[in-house]
């Protein structure tokens, strides 16, 4: 195990921190206030980003802090997953930073998919503008009608008819669906083929958002927060037709790609969780030391001080585990790192939720309002315990591997979580 | 200990349940949808209640299911706290029911204050319309600038000048401040009097909402939910002048009244928590048994089934403890029931939060959206762990009493939590 | 719900408390020291009770504090389960008291079995001397070779041959097997009968301890504590022959009796858990207030004080739930009280374990030694989470009932835990 | 961060594992059975080790698996702390292995003290035979009369009189005091010196066990287990006189040395915890898959399978955190690694205790007996949460450092835990 940050990683980390301190932190509150004032939460068609976003993106791009997530020397900056994890921790402290650096979900995952599995034409048409930050993208996987924790439940269909693919189905929790820049969807669906195994019958298809038959039904709130102007949406596909070239990697490749897509994405999420928890701990300490009750700073009352230690211990462990998972992905690949990826997917959002809960408690009523980022972070953490495989599915994966290690064989462990 | 429900209590309970099933449950979703469609979350001045509310209130009043919270034979229906607790559990299953029965916070507490401590003139002017359900009221206690868990921190002032009281200060988390029917505020503030003890220097003052100097600053979201058209608001008082007759119980009586006010109010909240948790458990079971993953109903996977038992055990205990506290309040009074009141104030919201968390997990993404009441219940539970004394303050009270029992004397335990 | 203690119950409770304070508490340490000095932990055949035990039993019998567990006016004192629960809480504070009052496990359960299901001859021969406290008894159910949490796994056999029953099998965790006064075993075993259902094929058989073929194999330690001179033993039965009259209630009645036996027994255990936890809380407070570190009593450091509240809340809830279960057993019977019995069987030992853990922590190293009762209580609590159905089996029962309530039918819920 | 195991570390690790598999595992049960049969738990003077111990030690020494804990090329094998941590994890799976490799507490800590701070004469007389494994040693720090979590409470005294040191006081939880090979004690005591600070007034003194005035009072059980033939003892010092040369590092150096001593010792303990937990997880899986209840392997019932994942996650995190702490100690020193040392001192024993609790539950009654190592491991884990600074003191340290980082200054954080 070696997760020493390389000199190059260190440089990017330092530059990212400085950029965040000098360019993002001073305007972030104002930025979200503008969002709040301009976007009607009930009508996503009115949503737009403050112009500041593009200004910041241009600055970040110029500073070379751009597409750092992509482990490609030319298209990204050539950081490995473990190196980028350190940077994602920093960006996770802010809701704005990931977008400024063109490193935000779900685009990062979608770009990785196109980078790894896309055809040259697909790359030209969609990957390029995504990498430039000109457009945004959506990943349509979860469905409202079935338990999506078992991906084989998927009901949406992608059927080949001549040289077209006909798409039908309904998806929800499609993040970024309300984003004014969202132009392209990756739609995952069932492509029945009795000659193949259960995990070779799903496809990923590129669907421009304005194709006939694609209908955005609504945006979904998270604990009442509609997440404008990005949004998590519900979208229906009714006899949508796209050219057969829009399969990514060909029909039936959906699960294989999903596995590849989700591994790094989970790690990015987890590191952002660590960063968010770290920021919450800072807020908690500052608040707890600046408010007085019963003659003492709040933080010194009862068990509050111990909670600082509890938070530190939990965060430190989550960070190490995430780095370890990242290092394994870099060195032995996602399949070998399955225990660690699943472990961190359970740990990081849970730790983040717990630390937010503690920090909210120290803040009193302010903690649940939008005067601090705590409530929004809380919602993000709570949601992440469900997204990309709920806690229970990841524990299931871990247990299977443990049983297998002791000789209690299980068939096909990989491919189960998607 | 005897918390057998009396025949009378049983009758009210049954009637309440039936009314909720036949009158409220069938329209509740529609009701909140109408609220959602008509109230602009960003502009509380647009808020209004669907007309259904008054229709339902009239029906409830006619059915005698009205002001059941008030232990007064004439003004209420004469149920004791423990009897009413059973009813509050039922109403807690719904966000609408408490209002329909004129039994919702903060009015219930405010009515109790006026009923117990109000002058005849105050009762005539404010208690009567409140009991009739014609207006609503607000309780202004928590302040943004100090740690309000220690009520002696309060900075707002109520100073007598001639035959007027001059009020200054800023309050937040004043529930119902955005309600179109809110007409009267109870304002708690410091009335300095060096001749008196720390707990005899605070007053409660009646302040009509439209008096000059009262300015509603904003509504505060709870995890992004603005709770329209009721709202939790921030309000400033700048040289507000009201007649000296507006003191409730006279200057310096604030803490004594607050103690009396909060005891029953906490119990009501706690029983509603139990009811909400009970409803969540039902939703969790139904969802978990109706969705299938990996070949089984979700609820039968991994540890999910055990969570049903965990929830049942926790709810059953919270219910018993609340009834026990209520019974003690009825029989030996709030002071003797202090351990139990504080205990249940810690337990009930925490149990509610935990059960909501479990139920959300079983619901997947739907659980954090507004397609079920779970997310809103979650926010309510989380907030209640801070309101009416945070968990930590109640534990502090319990510990002090325990130490005192063993001879480790503490001066003036009562009066500390307000 | 009414668990008001009757006047009669109150009187017995007061007398029990006084007896414990004046007769037992002053000599208990000395008593166990004598046990420690005289009993060789490695050789149970040397075990004997200090003579004090018989002296105290005689006094208790004379004071009428005798067989209080038995809800029979003539043989016991005629207390119902809920009344006795209050008394069991008191006796649970001590390891000696239950024996002094002839109210200790496993005899109480065994006496109940004989009282309810025994023939006149069986009562004469075994129940009478047990009720007089002349002999002790053992319940042989758990087996080393199978998962005994599922009672249908039982391998021991009780086969009728002519007018004899032939017994074979091996049992362990037979409590009291090492007791010098143990004279009679209740042996539960399989009596195969293909014409009957799964739960009608087990029998309980009375087996005098000195019958040929009964071999005490060894005593088992609990965390290193051998529990001399009572002990939990492993015993083999090899072609043991007893008269056919030794069936209790006839062949095939084992499960039915076990259900009846275990309900009250569980409640007794649980109330003793509550009493033990209460005592630990007292010790924790006294220790924590009398030792100083970093300039303060230990209890006032960090989160220690909150732990007092946590313990109080947990104990108060466990007590209420146990009383509630007892009240339901008294009023509607064991079957209707199944949720509550299982709930309390989970809660009480877990609460006891947690409170012991907290109290040990406050005591430092002393806490794990035998200088306080905490370590022994801890072992008892930990073991009780396995005995009489492990936590998991009780949660399983609770969940089934919940599912059934919501219409997700399960066949034959009763009879599953034995 | 780089905790890649070096090639050298890897080799020692492999050799250690192989030695344990081939030499220790096959005889360990028999070894402890012999201990059980030959040592009278009530009379420590009868205690002796099976001769096998010396045979194994000779083999281990010959194999070069000897004193691996000591980061000294000549006296040990020259492994750094992080390298040795991997080995300690392996030895922690067994109660015997640490002794076989001459790497068991408290000798390792005592040897480090002598190695770092001892005079040449002290090294010759005591370090040499310890390194050879000819004798064993005891560390006498904790006192029965005070809260030893605050080391400044210490009451024992070491007063210089002429060229002698006069020692008085009483110590307990002196591990190894009952060991037949224990020859030398390190006695920590107060050497009052008003001219010095609070943390410069304690000394460590070498005291041969047979010096007049040293009286072994008794051995203390841990949950009933007396830990023969090693034992944790209580010992009194009454006017014990030793030459002034017996100060280690001079008078007043006690705290400085203790700090140095405890850091690595804690890490060793923690890695052994990880190894023990790992072994328990294996036992839990094997047991859970081999026993059937309700038609399934126990492990597949209810939430049991999730517990495997919970255990794996907890263990993996504890291991990473321990290695990280070790790496920091190796690279930046104990003072800079204080957060991590304290964190792991909290985490590792707690994780071990939790995993033991889970594994015990899966084992049923067997789990609390001595038929598996689980119960003994449990006692060790529970005790370790108190030894070398209780959890609370370590959390206190962590919180102080966090507060300091945010500018909430605290004087002299180091030196507080001893």
mmCIF file of N, CA and C in Angstrom, chain C residues 253-319:
data_model
loop_
_atom_site.group_PDB
_atom_site.id
_atom_site.type_symbol
_atom_site.label_atom_id
_atom_site.label_comp_id
_atom_site.label_asym_id
_atom_site.label_seq_id
_atom_site.Cartn_x
_atom_site.Cartn_y
_atom_site.Cartn_z
ATOM 1 N N UNK C 253 -45.712 -33.318 24.039
ATOM 2 C CA UNK C 253 -46.191 -32.050 24.610
ATOM 3 C C UNK C 253 -45.066 -31.037 24.856
ATOM 4 N N UNK C 254 -43.848 -31.419 24.454
ATOM 5 C CA UNK C 254 -42.684 -30.593 24.800
ATOM 6 C C UNK C 254 -42.781 -29.149 24.359
ATOM 7 N N UNK C 255 -43.153 -28.933 23.124
ATOM 8 C CA UNK C 255 -43.180 -27.549 22.630
ATOM 9 C C UNK C 255 -44.266 -26.730 23.312
ATOM 10 N N UNK C 256 -45.417 -27.354 23.452
ATOM 11 C CA UNK C 256 -46.519 -26.639 24.097
ATOM 12 C C UNK C 256 -46.101 -26.200 25.501
ATOM 13 N N UNK C 257 -45.456 -27.102 26.208
ATOM 14 C CA UNK C 257 -45.019 -26.768 27.565
ATOM 15 C C UNK C 257 -43.915 -25.713 27.524
ATOM 16 N N UNK C 258 -42.983 -25.899 26.599
ATOM 17 C CA UNK C 258 -41.861 -24.950 26.513
ATOM 18 C C UNK C 258 -42.381 -23.531 26.307
ATOM 19 N N UNK C 259 -43.365 -23.411 25.432
ATOM 20 C CA UNK C 259 -43.935 -22.078 25.212
ATOM 21 C C UNK C 259 -44.469 -21.507 26.519
ATOM 22 N N UNK C 260 -45.220 -22.338 27.225
ATOM 23 C CA UNK C 260 -45.778 -21.882 28.497
ATOM 24 C C UNK C 260 -44.690 -21.579 29.509
ATOM 25 N N UNK C 261 -43.641 -22.411 29.480
ATOM 26 C CA UNK C 261 -42.573 -22.239 30.469
ATOM 27 C C UNK C 261 -41.781 -20.959 30.241
ATOM 28 N N UNK C 262 -41.489 -20.716 28.959
ATOM 29 C CA UNK C 262 -40.497 -19.683 28.699
ATOM 30 C C UNK C 262 -41.046 -18.273 28.849
ATOM 31 N N UNK C 263 -42.318 -18.091 28.576
ATOM 32 C CA UNK C 263 -42.880 -16.745 28.669
ATOM 33 C C UNK C 263 -42.611 -16.084 30.014
ATOM 34 N N UNK C 264 -43.151 -16.611 31.086
ATOM 35 C CA UNK C 264 -42.914 -15.984 32.391
ATOM 36 C C UNK C 264 -41.431 -15.960 32.754
ATOM 37 N N UNK C 265 -40.741 -17.048 32.415
ATOM 38 C CA UNK C 265 -39.323 -17.109 32.757
ATOM 39 C C UNK C 265 -38.563 -15.951 32.123
ATOM 40 N N UNK C 266 -38.928 -15.654 30.881
ATOM 41 C CA UNK C 266 -38.242 -14.543 30.204
ATOM 42 C C UNK C 266 -38.505 -13.226 30.929
ATOM 43 N N UNK C 267 -39.737 -13.054 31.311
ATOM 44 C CA UNK C 267 -40.080 -11.817 32.008
ATOM 45 C C UNK C 267 -39.295 -11.699 33.321
ATOM 46 N N UNK C 268 -39.207 -12.807 34.052
ATOM 47 C CA UNK C 268 -38.433 -12.765 35.305
ATOM 48 C C UNK C 268 -36.996 -12.349 35.030
ATOM 49 N N UNK C 269 -36.412 -13.020 34.038
ATOM 50 C CA UNK C 269 -35.038 -12.658 33.665
ATOM 51 C C UNK C 269 -34.945 -11.162 33.348
ATOM 52 N N UNK C 270 -35.896 -10.702 32.564
ATOM 53 C CA UNK C 270 -35.814 -9.321 32.098
ATOM 54 C C UNK C 270 -35.924 -8.339 33.255
ATOM 55 N N UNK C 271 -36.807 -8.626 34.196
ATOM 56 C CA UNK C 271 -36.911 -7.711 35.327
ATOM 57 C C UNK C 271 -35.653 -7.753 36.175
ATOM 58 N N UNK C 272 -35.066 -8.935 36.284
ATOM 59 C CA UNK C 272 -33.788 -8.984 37.002
ATOM 60 C C UNK C 272 -32.734 -8.163 36.255
ATOM 61 N N UNK C 273 -32.775 -8.214 34.937
ATOM 62 C CA UNK C 273 -31.847 -7.377 34.149
ATOM 63 C C UNK C 273 -32.027 -5.898 34.507
ATOM 64 N N UNK C 274 -33.281 -5.483 34.587
ATOM 65 C CA UNK C 274 -33.542 -4.086 34.904
ATOM 66 C C UNK C 274 -32.970 -3.738 36.274
ATOM 67 N N UNK C 275 -33.171 -4.625 37.222
ATOM 68 C CA UNK C 275 -32.642 -4.377 38.567
ATOM 69 C C UNK C 275 -31.121 -4.332 38.584
ATOM 70 N N UNK C 276 -30.524 -5.233 37.842
ATOM 71 C CA UNK C 276 -29.064 -5.259 37.777
ATOM 72 C C UNK C 276 -28.540 -3.974 37.143
ATOM 73 N N UNK C 277 -29.213 -3.548 36.084
ATOM 74 C CA UNK C 277 -28.789 -2.315 35.399
ATOM 75 C C UNK C 277 -28.950 -1.121 36.335
ATOM 76 N N UNK C 278 -30.024 -1.123 37.073
ATOM 77 C CA UNK C 278 -30.257 -0.043 38.038
ATOM 78 C C UNK C 278 -29.111 0.000 39.069
ATOM 79 N N UNK C 279 -28.741 -1.165 39.534
ATOM 80 C CA UNK C 279 -27.646 -1.195 40.508
ATOM 81 C C UNK C 279 -26.341 -0.702 39.879
ATOM 82 N N UNK C 280 -26.102 -1.105 38.650
ATOM 83 C CA UNK C 280 -24.880 -0.669 37.967
ATOM 84 C C UNK C 280 -24.861 0.843 37.796
ATOM 85 N N UNK C 281 -26.011 1.398 37.505
ATOM 86 C CA UNK C 281 -26.076 2.859 37.365
ATOM 87 C C UNK C 281 -25.710 3.542 38.684
ATOM 88 N N UNK C 282 -26.193 2.989 39.761
ATOM 89 C CA UNK C 282 -25.830 3.550 41.072
ATOM 90 C C UNK C 282 -24.318 3.469 41.302
ATOM 91 N N UNK C 283 -23.777 2.296 41.008
ATOM 92 C CA UNK C 283 -22.329 2.125 41.198
ATOM 93 C C UNK C 283 -21.553 3.086 40.311
ATOM 94 N N UNK C 284 -22.041 3.250 39.105
ATOM 95 C CA UNK C 284 -21.381 4.127 38.129
ATOM 96 C C UNK C 284 -21.378 5.570 38.627
ATOM 97 N N UNK C 285 -22.506 6.011 39.119
ATOM 98 C CA UNK C 285 -22.578 7.388 39.625
ATOM 99 C C UNK C 285 -21.668 7.555 40.838
ATOM 100 N N UNK C 286 -21.751 6.608 41.764
ATOM 101 C CA UNK C 286 -20.954 6.748 42.986
ATOM 102 C C UNK C 286 -19.463 6.737 42.670
ATOM 103 N N UNK C 287 -19.092 5.819 41.813
ATOM 104 C CA UNK C 287 -17.674 5.764 41.446
ATOM 105 C C UNK C 287 -17.255 7.040 40.710
ATOM 106 N N UNK C 288 -18.078 7.427 39.777
ATOM 107 C CA UNK C 288 -17.739 8.574 38.941
ATOM 108 C C UNK C 288 -17.689 9.882 39.705
ATOM 109 N N UNK C 289 -18.416 9.963 40.795
ATOM 110 C CA UNK C 289 -18.405 11.201 41.576
ATOM 111 C C UNK C 289 -17.334 11.173 42.664
ATOM 112 N N UNK C 290 -16.766 9.999 42.914
ATOM 113 C CA UNK C 290 -15.813 9.918 44.020
ATOM 114 C C UNK C 290 -14.367 9.882 43.555
ATOM 115 N N UNK C 291 -14.148 9.694 42.285
ATOM 116 C CA UNK C 291 -12.784 9.689 41.764
ATOM 117 C C UNK C 291 -12.542 10.949 40.940
ATOM 118 N N UNK C 292 -11.378 11.486 41.064
ATOM 119 C CA UNK C 292 -11.079 12.745 40.393
ATOM 120 C C UNK C 292 -9.979 12.550 39.352
ATOM 121 N N UNK C 293 -10.161 13.159 38.200
ATOM 122 C CA UNK C 293 -9.090 13.193 37.188
ATOM 123 C C UNK C 293 -9.143 14.539 36.494
ATOM 124 N N UNK C 294 -8.004 15.054 36.168
ATOM 125 C CA UNK C 294 -7.915 16.355 35.486
ATOM 126 C C UNK C 294 -8.735 17.419 36.224
ATOM 127 N N UNK C 295 -8.754 17.298 37.560
ATOM 128 C CA UNK C 295 -9.371 18.340 38.369
ATOM 129 C C UNK C 295 -10.875 18.251 38.563
ATOM 130 N N UNK C 296 -11.479 17.193 38.092
ATOM 131 C CA UNK C 296 -12.929 17.056 38.219
ATOM 132 C C UNK C 296 -13.290 15.619 38.551
ATOM 133 N N UNK C 297 -14.477 15.433 39.161
ATOM 134 C CA UNK C 297 -14.934 14.048 39.277
ATOM 135 C C UNK C 297 -15.012 13.436 37.884
ATOM 136 N N UNK C 298 -14.583 12.207 37.774
ATOM 137 C CA UNK C 298 -14.576 11.524 36.470
ATOM 138 C C UNK C 298 -15.897 11.670 35.741
ATOM 139 N N UNK C 299 -16.977 11.584 36.482
ATOM 140 C CA UNK C 299 -18.292 11.601 35.845
ATOM 141 C C UNK C 299 -18.553 12.904 35.126
ATOM 142 N N UNK C 300 -17.854 13.949 35.513
ATOM 143 C CA UNK C 300 -18.105 15.241 34.887
ATOM 144 C C UNK C 300 -17.200 15.501 33.692
ATOM 145 N N UNK C 301 -16.395 14.535 33.352
ATOM 146 C CA UNK C 301 -15.500 14.703 32.203
ATOM 147 C C UNK C 301 -16.178 14.257 30.912
ATOM 148 N N UNK C 302 -15.870 14.947 29.849
ATOM 149 C CA UNK C 302 -16.310 14.536 28.509
ATOM 150 C C UNK C 302 -17.778 14.183 28.472
ATOM 151 N N UNK C 303 -18.082 13.078 27.861
ATOM 152 C CA UNK C 303 -19.469 12.683 27.701
ATOM 153 C C UNK C 303 -19.989 11.803 28.827
ATOM 154 N N UNK C 304 -19.224 11.677 29.907
ATOM 155 C CA UNK C 304 -19.621 10.725 30.946
ATOM 156 C C UNK C 304 -20.978 11.039 31.564
ATOM 157 N N UNK C 305 -21.221 12.330 31.757
ATOM 158 C CA UNK C 305 -22.493 12.683 32.380
ATOM 159 C C UNK C 305 -23.672 12.318 31.489
ATOM 160 N N UNK C 306 -23.508 12.506 30.213
ATOM 161 C CA UNK C 306 -24.595 12.129 29.302
ATOM 162 C C UNK C 306 -24.897 10.642 29.386
ATOM 163 N N UNK C 307 -23.861 9.886 29.741
ATOM 164 C CA UNK C 307 -24.083 8.435 29.820
ATOM 165 C C UNK C 307 -25.021 8.090 30.960
ATOM 166 N N UNK C 308 -25.003 8.892 31.997
ATOM 167 C CA UNK C 308 -25.975 8.677 33.074
ATOM 168 C C UNK C 308 -27.385 8.809 32.516
ATOM 169 N N UNK C 309 -27.610 9.846 31.732
ATOM 170 C CA UNK C 309 -28.939 10.036 31.139
ATOM 171 C C UNK C 309 -29.254 8.905 30.169
ATOM 172 N N UNK C 310 -28.279 8.524 29.377
ATOM 173 C CA UNK C 310 -28.508 7.424 28.432
ATOM 174 C C UNK C 310 -28.924 6.157 29.182
ATOM 175 N N UNK C 311 -28.227 5.903 30.283
ATOM 176 C CA UNK C 311 -28.551 4.709 31.069
ATOM 177 C C UNK C 311 -29.947 4.831 31.680
ATOM 178 N N UNK C 312 -30.226 5.973 32.247
ATOM 179 C CA UNK C 312 -31.542 6.165 32.862
ATOM 180 C C UNK C 312 -32.663 5.977 31.832
ATOM 181 N N UNK C 313 -32.492 6.576 30.680
ATOM 182 C CA UNK C 313 -33.519 6.460 29.638
ATOM 183 C C UNK C 313 -33.697 4.998 29.224
ATOM 184 N N UNK C 314 -32.598 4.329 29.009
ATOM 185 C CA UNK C 314 -32.673 2.937 28.555
ATOM 186 C C UNK C 314 -33.308 2.048 29.620
ATOM 187 N N UNK C 315 -32.928 2.263 30.858
ATOM 188 C CA UNK C 315 -33.473 1.437 31.939
ATOM 189 C C UNK C 315 -34.970 1.715 32.107
ATOM 190 N N UNK C 316 -35.326 2.987 32.089
ATOM 191 C CA UNK C 316 -36.736 3.333 32.280
ATOM 192 C C UNK C 316 -37.590 2.693 31.188
ATOM 193 N N UNK C 317 -37.098 2.717 29.974
ATOM 194 C CA UNK C 317 -37.853 2.118 28.880
ATOM 195 C C UNK C 317 -37.949 0.604 29.020
ATOM 196 N N UNK C 318 -36.847 -0.009 29.412
ATOM 197 C CA UNK C 318 -36.857 -1.470 29.557
ATOM 198 C C UNK C 318 -37.828 -1.885 30.656
ATOM 199 N N UNK C 319 -37.861 -1.105 31.715
ATOM 200 C CA UNK C 319 -38.765 -1.438 32.810
ATOM 201 C C UNK C 319 -40.225 -1.341 32.359
#
